[in-house]
Amino acid sequence: YMKFFQDLISSCDVLVLLPFKDKKVGFGIIYEIDCIHPDKIYEIDLTDKGLKRVSLKDVKSRGLNFEETSDRNKNVIDNFIFVFCSF
């Protein structure tokens, strides 16, 4: 499963993510950041309806562990967890 995402993001310079409603970030996103070391990280902000640049330190400080992410994913069906793009 994770190999698919590693292959997908291997050429990305930029990461765009959508956190949970409480601004926490899923384990997979943190893992993928560690794999690709993006030059830029942007967060989709649904409150302001835009993108904002965020720091690696900020994103990691809001990271959930694997179990916390799994629990949320079981209970949340209408929330996207991540979005990748390459410019």
Coordinates of N, CA, C and O in Angstrom, one line a residue:
Y1 N 0.8 -1.2 0.0 CA 0.0 0.0 0.0 C 0.9 1.3 0.0 O 0.7 2.1 -0.8
M2 N 1.8 1.3 0.9 CA 2.6 2.5 1.0 C 3.6 2.6 -0.2 O 4.0 3.7 -0.6
K3 N 4.0 1.5 -0.8 CA 4.8 1.5 -1.9 C 4.2 2.2 -3.1 O 4.8 3.0 -3.8
F4 N 2.9 2.1 -3.2 CA 2.1 2.8 -4.3 C 2.3 4.3 -4.1 O 2.6 5.0 -5.1
F5 N 2.2 4.8 -2.9 CA 2.3 6.2 -2.7 C 3.8 6.7 -2.8 O 4.1 7.8 -3.2
Q6 N 4.7 5.9 -2.4 CA 6.1 6.2 -2.5 C 6.5 6.4 -4.0 O 7.1 7.4 -4.4
D7 N 6.0 5.5 -4.8 CA 6.2 5.6 -6.3 C 5.5 6.9 -6.8 O 6.1 7.6 -7.7
L8 N 4.3 7.1 -6.4 CA 3.5 8.3 -6.8 C 4.2 9.6 -6.5 O 4.3 10.5 -7.3
I9 N 4.8 9.7 -5.4 CA 5.3 11.0 -4.9 C 6.8 11.1 -5.2 O 7.4 12.2 -4.9
S10 N 7.5 10.1 -5.7 CA 8.9 10.1 -5.8 C 9.5 11.3 -6.6 O 10.6 11.8 -6.4
S11 N 8.7 11.8 -7.5 CA 9.1 12.9 -8.4 C 8.6 14.3 -7.9 O 8.8 15.3 -8.6
C12 N 7.9 14.3 -6.8 CA 7.2 15.6 -6.4 C 8.2 16.5 -5.6 O 9.0 16.0 -4.8
D13 N 8.1 17.8 -5.9 CA 8.9 18.8 -5.2 C 8.0 19.5 -4.1 O 8.5 20.2 -3.2
V14 N 6.7 19.4 -4.3 CA 5.7 20.1 -3.5 C 4.7 19.1 -3.0 O 4.3 18.2 -3.7
L15 N 4.3 19.3 -1.7 CA 3.3 18.5 -1.1 C 2.1 19.4 -0.8 O 2.4 20.5 -0.2
V16 N 0.9 19.0 -1.1 CA -0.3 19.8 -0.7 C -1.1 18.8 0.1 O -1.4 17.7 -0.4
L17 N -1.5 19.2 1.3 CA -2.2 18.3 2.1 C -3.5 18.9 2.7 O -3.6 20.1 2.7
L18 N -4.4 18.0 3.0 CA -5.6 18.4 3.6 C -5.7 17.7 5.0 O -5.8 16.5 5.1
P19 N -5.6 18.5 6.1 CA -5.6 17.9 7.4 C -7.0 17.5 7.8 O -8.0 17.9 7.1
F20 N -7.1 16.8 8.9 CA -8.4 16.6 9.5 C -9.0 17.9 10.0 O -8.3 18.9 10.0
K21 N -10.3 17.9 10.3 CA -10.9 19.2 10.7 C -10.3 19.9 11.9 O -10.4 21.1 12.0
D22 N -9.7 19.1 12.8 CA -9.0 19.7 14.0 C -7.5 20.0 13.7 O -6.8 20.3 14.6
K23 N -7.2 20.0 12.4 CA -5.8 20.4 11.9 C -4.8 19.3 12.1 O -3.6 19.6 11.8
K24 N -5.1 18.2 12.7 CA -4.2 17.1 12.8 C -3.9 16.5 11.5 O -4.7 16.6 10.5
V25 N -2.7 15.9 11.3 CA -2.2 15.4 10.1 C -2.0 13.9 10.2 O -1.4 13.4 11.2
G26 N -2.5 13.1 9.2 CA -2.4 11.7 9.3 C -1.0 11.1 9.2 O -0.1 11.7 8.6
F27 N -0.8 9.9 9.7 CA 0.5 9.3 9.8 C 1.1 9.1 8.4 O 2.3 9.3 8.2
G28 N 0.2 8.8 7.4 CA 0.7 8.6 6.0 C 1.4 9.8 5.4 O 2.4 9.7 4.7
I29 N 0.8 10.9 5.7 CA 1.4 12.2 5.2 C 2.7 12.5 5.8 O 3.7 12.8 5.1
I30 N 2.8 12.2 7.1 CA 4.1 12.4 7.8 C 5.2 11.5 7.2 O 6.3 11.8 6.9
Y31 N 4.8 10.2 7.0 CA 5.7 9.2 6.4 C 6.1 9.6 5.0 O 7.3 9.6 4.7
E32 N 5.2 10.1 4.2 CA 5.6 10.5 2.9 C 6.4 11.8 2.8 O 7.3 11.9 2.0
I33 N 6.2 12.7 3.8 CA 7.1 13.8 3.9 C 8.5 13.4 4.2 O 9.5 13.9 3.6
D34 N 8.7 12.4 5.0 CA 10.0 11.9 5.4 C 10.6 11.2 4.2 O 11.8 11.2 4.1
C35 N 9.8 10.6 3.3 CA 10.4 9.9 2.1 C 10.8 10.9 1.0 O 11.9 10.7 0.4
I36 N 10.1 12.0 0.8 CA 10.4 12.8 -0.3 C 11.1 14.2 0.0 O 11.6 14.8 -0.8
H37 N 11.0 14.6 1.3 CA 11.6 15.8 1.7 C 11.2 17.0 0.7 O 12.1 17.5 0.0
P38 N 9.9 17.3 0.6 CA 9.5 18.3 -0.3 C 10.1 19.7 -0.1 O 10.4 20.0 1.1
D39 N 10.3 20.4 -1.1 CA 10.8 21.8 -1.0 C 9.8 22.7 -0.4 O 10.1 23.6 0.3
K40 N 8.5 22.5 -0.7 CA 7.5 23.3 -0.2 C 6.3 22.4 0.2 O 6.0 21.4 -0.4
I41 N 5.6 22.8 1.3 CA 4.5 22.2 1.8 C 3.3 23.2 1.9 O 3.5 24.2 2.5
Y42 N 2.2 22.8 1.3 CA 1.0 23.7 1.4 C -0.1 22.9 2.0 O -0.2 21.7 1.9
E43 N -0.9 23.6 2.7 CA -2.1 23.0 3.4 C -3.4 23.7 2.8 O -3.5 24.9 2.6
I44 N -4.3 22.8 2.5 CA -5.6 23.3 2.0 C -6.4 23.7 3.2 O -6.6 23.0 4.2
D45 N -6.7 25.0 3.2 CA -7.5 25.6 4.4 C -8.9 25.8 4.0 O -9.2 26.7 3.2
L46 N -9.8 24.9 4.4 CA -11.2 25.0 4.1 C -11.9 26.2 4.7 O -12.9 26.6 4.2
T47 N -11.4 26.7 5.8 CA -12.0 27.8 6.5 C -11.8 29.1 5.6 O -12.7 29.8 5.3
D48 N -10.6 29.3 5.1 CA -10.2 30.5 4.3 C -10.4 30.2 2.8 O -10.2 31.0 2.0
K49 N -10.7 28.9 2.5 CA -10.9 28.5 1.1 C -9.6 28.8 0.2 O -9.7 29.4 -0.8
G50 N -8.5 28.4 0.7 CA -7.3 28.6 -0.1 C -6.2 27.7 0.4 O -6.3 26.8 1.2
L51 N -5.0 28.0 -0.2 CA -3.8 27.3 0.2 C -2.9 28.2 1.0 O -2.8 29.4 0.8
K52 N -2.3 27.6 2.0 CA -1.3 28.4 2.8 C 0.0 27.5 2.9 O -0.1 26.3 3.1
R53 N 1.1 28.2 2.8 CA 2.4 27.5 3.0 C 2.6 27.2 4.5 O 2.4 28.1 5.3
V54 N 3.0 26.0 4.8 CA 3.3 25.6 6.2 C 4.7 25.0 6.3 O 5.2 24.5 5.3
S55 N 5.2 25.0 7.5 CA 6.6 24.5 7.7 C 6.5 23.0 8.0 O 5.5 22.5 8.5
L56 N 7.6 22.4 7.7 CA 7.8 21.0 8.0 C 7.6 20.8 9.5 O 6.9 19.8 10.0
K57 N 8.1 21.6 10.3 CA 8.0 21.5 11.8 C 6.6 21.6 12.2 O 6.1 20.9 13.1
D58 N 5.8 22.6 11.6 CA 4.4 22.7 12.0 C 3.6 21.5 11.7 O 2.9 21.0 12.5
V59 N 3.8 20.9 10.5 CA 3.1 19.8 10.0 C 3.4 18.6 11.0 O 2.5 17.9 11.4
K60 N 4.7 18.4 11.2 CA 5.1 17.2 12.1 C 4.6 17.4 13.5 O 4.2 16.4 14.1
S61 N 4.4 18.6 14.0 CA 3.9 18.8 15.3 C 2.5 18.4 15.5 O 2.0 18.2 16.6
R62 N 1.8 18.4 14.3 CA 0.3 18.0 14.3 C 0.1 16.6 13.9 O -1.0 16.2 13.7
G63 N 1.2 15.8 13.7 CA 1.1 14.5 13.2 C 0.5 13.5 14.2 O 0.7 13.5 15.4
L64 N -0.3 12.6 13.6 CA -0.9 11.5 14.4 C -0.1 10.2 14.2 O 0.6 10.1 13.2
N65 N -0.2 9.3 15.2 CA 0.5 8.1 15.0 C -0.4 7.1 14.1 O -1.5 7.5 13.8
F66 N 0.1 6.0 13.8 CA -0.6 5.1 12.9 C -2.0 4.7 13.5 O -3.0 4.7 12.8
E67 N -2.0 4.3 14.8 CA -3.3 3.9 15.4 C -4.3 5.0 15.4 O -5.5 4.8 15.1
E68 N -3.8 6.2 15.8 CA -4.8 7.4 15.8 C -5.3 7.7 14.4 O -6.5 7.9 14.2
T69 N -4.5 7.6 13.4 CA -4.9 7.8 12.0 C -5.9 6.7 11.6 O -7.0 7.0 11.0
S70 N -5.6 5.5 11.9 CA -6.5 4.4 11.5 C -7.9 4.6 12.2 O -8.9 4.4 11.5
D71 N -7.9 4.9 13.5 CA -9.2 5.2 14.2 C -10.0 6.3 13.5 O -11.2 6.1 13.3
R72 N -9.3 7.3 13.1 CA -10.0 8.4 12.4 C -10.5 8.0 11.1 O -11.6 8.4 10.7
N73 N -9.7 7.3 10.3 CA -10.2 6.9 9.0 C -11.4 5.9 9.1 O -12.2 5.9 8.2
K74 N -11.5 5.2 10.1 CA -12.7 4.3 10.3 C -13.9 5.1 10.5 O -15.0 4.6 10.2
N75 N -13.8 6.2 11.2 CA -14.9 7.0 11.6 C -15.2 8.2 10.7 O -16.2 8.9 10.9
V76 N -14.4 8.5 9.7 CA -14.5 9.6 8.8 C -14.6 9.1 7.4 O -13.7 8.6 6.8
I77 N -15.8 9.3 6.8 CA -15.9 8.9 5.4 C -16.0 10.1 4.4 O -15.9 9.9 3.3
D78 N -16.2 11.3 5.0 CA -16.4 12.4 4.1 C -15.2 13.4 4.1 O -15.3 14.5 3.7
N79 N -14.1 13.0 4.6 CA -12.9 13.9 4.8 C -11.8 13.3 4.0 O -11.4 12.2 4.2
F80 N -11.3 14.0 3.0 CA -10.1 13.6 2.3 C -8.9 13.7 3.2 O -8.8 14.6 4.0
I81 N -8.0 12.8 3.1 CA -6.8 12.8 4.0 C -5.6 13.5 3.4 O -4.9 14.2 4.0
F82 N -5.4 13.3 2.1 CA -4.2 13.9 1.5 C -4.5 14.2 0.0 O -5.3 13.5 -0.6
V83 N -3.7 15.1 -0.5 CA -3.7 15.4 -1.9 C -2.3 15.7 -2.3 O -1.6 16.4 -1.6
F84 N -1.8 15.1 -3.4 CA -0.4 15.3 -3.8 C -0.5 16.0 -5.2 O -1.4 15.8 -6.0
C85 N 0.5 16.9 -5.4 CA 0.6 17.4 -6.7 C 2.0 17.8 -7.0 O 2.8 18.0 -6.1
S86 N 2.4 17.8 -8.2 CA 3.7 18.1 -8.7 C 3.6 19.3 -9.6 O 2.8 19.2 -10.5
F87 N 4.5 20.3 -9.5 CA 4.4 21.4 -10.3 C 5.6 21.4 -11.3 O 6.7 20.9 -11.0

